[in-house]
Amino acid sequence: MNRNSKVDFDKLPYKLMLSENELPSQWYNLRADMKNKPASLLNPGTLKPVTFEELSHVFCDECVRQELDDTTPFFDIPKEILDFYRMYRPSPLTHAVFLEKALGTPAHIFYKFEGNNPSGSHKLNSAIAQAYYAKKQGLTGVTTETGAGQWGTALSMACAFFGLVCKVFMVKCSYEQKPFRREVMRTYGASVVPSPSDTTDAGRKILADFPDSPGSLGCAISEAVECAVKTPGYRYVLGSVLSQVLLHQSIIGLETAAACEKFGIDPDIIIGCAGGGSNLGGLIAPFMGRKLRGEKDYRIIAVEPASCPSFTRGRYAYDFCDTGMICPLAKMYTLGCRFIPSPSHAGGLRYHGMSSVLSQLYDDKLMEARSVEQTAVFAAAEQFARTEGILPAPESSHAIRVAIDEALKCKETGEEKTIILGLTGTGYFDMYAYQKFNDGVMNDYIPTDADLEKGFAQLPPMK
Amino acid sequence: MNRNSKVDFDKLPYKLMLSENELPSQWYNLRADMKNKPASLLNPGTLKPVTFEELSHVFCDECVRQELDDTTPFFDIPKEILDFYRMYRPSPLTHAVFLEKALGTPAHIFYKFEGNNPSGSHKLNSAIAQAYYAKKQGLTGVTTETGAGQWGTALSMACAFFGLVCKVFMVKCSYEQKPFRREVMRTYGASVVPSPSDTTDAGRKILADFPDSPGSLGCAISEAVECAVKTPGYRYVLGSVLSQVLLHQSIIGLETAAACEKFGIDPDIIIGCAGGGSNLGGLIAPFMGRKLRGEKDYRIIAVEPASCPSFTRGRYAYDFCDTGMICPLAKMYTLGCRFIPSPSHAGGLRYHGMSSVLSQLYDDKLMEARSVEQTAVFAAAEQFARTEGILPAPESSHAIRVAIDEALKCKETGEEKTIILGLTGTGYFDMYAYQKFNDGVMNDYIPTDADLEKGFAQLPPMK
């Protein structure tokens, strides 16, 4: 039963490091190995699959090519991006020996830590790629949305690097909870607008309907897209959900798989948090690939907040990617594009939908999903901080919660399972949430069935 | 003139990394190579050199031994500390290629980055050592002060790791400017008190004299020491100034020297920020050692804020290490222990005095010092962030400022000098200051000669 009976875990280094020349030189496109391909994006006007031409008004050309390609298994990473990756990659796969000891579990826990780069999260992996392609195409600026602020920070940094203008629509409740995030982005030269804002039609419409809206990723996306298509020389970039983003983020999983191979480790369970799916899709890519090709089996667990349970309580249906309904439709697990999640502190997971790739895999029962409440998440975060030293982002802590739960199950059963979790980033800009937890005044938000029905009622009337 | 004419800088990796097994296994005690030893600490009552017995009421025994030993050149790093170091060390020595390009300088700039660990600064190197020795001695808790919060964060983390109670007196203006720092420390289980507080005699006395005092490191030290000596099973730990701290921090310089050797680089100039001297003393240790032994010459530059210019405008004299005058006296460059610096944002550099070791070296003209104003420092920080990606702590940015200035001088003269700077930490908890800079409302504070005279007037009447 123990896949790793030959590994002497006590003799492993803490950090299972790859050297700079072991950095993968290609991204892996998981869709190429999927028999049931993710459904195409649809043009919201014609309800036909979107064309290159249509998407290229929104995204830069190379990103559209990547978005629409579900057959090419590998894409070379351009030299300029590889050079940038070398500044902070390969990232460590760390053995959580101190957490294991504190839990008294026979399980072996490893975390792929993506917070050890200047932007503090995995988002940089795709930000630098998208900024590079925009620059290469001769564009002058990009727009985007940000929830927790991690994506906005990463993109601001990437744009500063390539000399692109960067305009960020930041979900209003995050903007208010995290004023310092805004300042980080400004320091990198970005301009930051709280969303919904009165600077776009989409924002004004939402404000008219819900003047006190705390905002949502779906709403901020509408604003950013509108701003991009109306500004000459601009395109929109997105930090999650899209297949191109999962492609770029596959670097996380490829490194993880390479480190496992280098040190002779074979994981049983792979756990990642899931908002739009950027981290999870990247982390699991090569492992899911093996599973799809029938080479190996793994348990793969997506963890989402109970306050925004797309996988565990959503519908698998075509829906708009944005609240303003101006973006293409995607088939995905969704709570409805008008669903405004309660202001949970894991801003990066407050998205109504989910990557089409992951949605299809989940629907095909190739992965599991679990929802967790935020007080339980912060308890896990605190335990992790005190044992492993790293103060994790609330988003990442969702994965920690479930990894701890699985390790405690192993303690009961005596099973010596090997668990890998994706630690997407650090929580240094989430201290307002930590403060609430430290003060014992944090609440859990769980939408009622009636709340969800309202969202489902607005799903587009189609199959 | 060019020491590195044989090095192909274009072919170096960005990060000059050491492997885990190249981690130094001993600390280096610079004092052993000093002909003019730093003056002894004096008992404030008897004005005689402090004894082991006297100091051991304040510090744990092993730390006192290290403090008083100015002849042993190397100390073995205990296995438990080495194991902890391996979680985040060796730290990278990074080639600042993008900054060089932006400056258009022929100079080569490298930064030893100590912010790439969970606590975000170099302070962890000594925190874990002091916590380990306290635990080994069977103590139950430690007290300390913190300015910027970096030391407090590091110590909280170290105490969580070894299961020690941790009580932190935080300089009040930092406590107010950085509420989230407090929450980080609390998350690691520490209790945090703004200083001056009414919980100690020292604090009450200062509050009586200056009710609106923004606090200072000197004042927080008094409170922490008082609390430690009055609580059974507690000792006091300090994050800078002391020779034991410089000893622990020598790991920074030893790694830097090892990386230089490994990659064939020979620096001309070594630059570090200086508050109490922990980073600078650690960074320069092996280089200064060579200089003292006559093996090699280097330019070594200490950078301090114009608002708290101990080296550049202070007196070399015996003075109290703390404002409450309960600590031993040290001979050092000082502004007087009652000097309360204006609330500059580089909280970690707001200390009236300076390491005795560095003071003696400076007095012997073995190193230079320069003071810089904070708006110029933040301009350098911004440029560094936008080119190198890392958002630096204001303290570290003092060193960046002077490194840029030196690199620009090279641009004028055409000299191809090699510069190493100590990048002590990240600025993610300094966004209040960055915000002021971004908004263009940051001021510079420079004490007048009259301000300084007030401080000097209170120096103890002795040689």
mmCIF file of C-alpha atoms in Angstrom, chain A residues 28 30 33-34 284-296 298 300 361:
data_model
loop_
_atom_site.group_PDB
_atom_site.id
_atom_site.type_symbol
_atom_site.label_atom_id
_atom_site.label_comp_id
_atom_site.label_asym_id
_atom_site.label_seq_id
_atom_site.Cartn_x
_atom_site.Cartn_y
_atom_site.Cartn_z
ATOM 1 C CA TYR A 28 2.653 21.276 -20.738
ATOM 2 C CA LEU A 30 -2.939 19.128 -20.286
ATOM 3 C CA ASP A 33 -4.118 14.361 -23.199
ATOM 4 C CA MET A 34 -7.804 14.806 -22.394
ATOM 5 C CA ILE A 284 -1.630 18.805 -11.095
ATOM 6 C CA ALA A 285 -0.943 19.034 -14.844
ATOM 7 C CA PRO A 286 1.744 16.355 -15.301
ATOM 8 C CA PHE A 287 0.203 14.080 -12.659
ATOM 9 C CA MET A 288 -3.218 14.322 -14.245
ATOM 10 C CA GLY A 289 -1.543 13.722 -17.591
ATOM 11 C CA ARG A 290 -0.197 10.394 -16.356
ATOM 12 C CA LYS A 291 -3.620 9.561 -14.967
ATOM 13 C CA LEU A 292 -5.276 10.401 -18.302
ATOM 14 C CA ARG A 293 -2.738 8.301 -20.153
ATOM 15 C CA GLY A 294 -3.394 5.435 -17.755
ATOM 16 C CA GLU A 295 0.178 5.376 -16.489
ATOM 17 C CA LYS A 296 -0.506 6.038 -12.852
ATOM 18 C CA TYR A 298 -3.374 9.772 -7.969
ATOM 19 C CA ILE A 300 -6.335 14.883 -6.667
ATOM 20 C CA LEU A 361 -11.881 16.722 -15.327
#
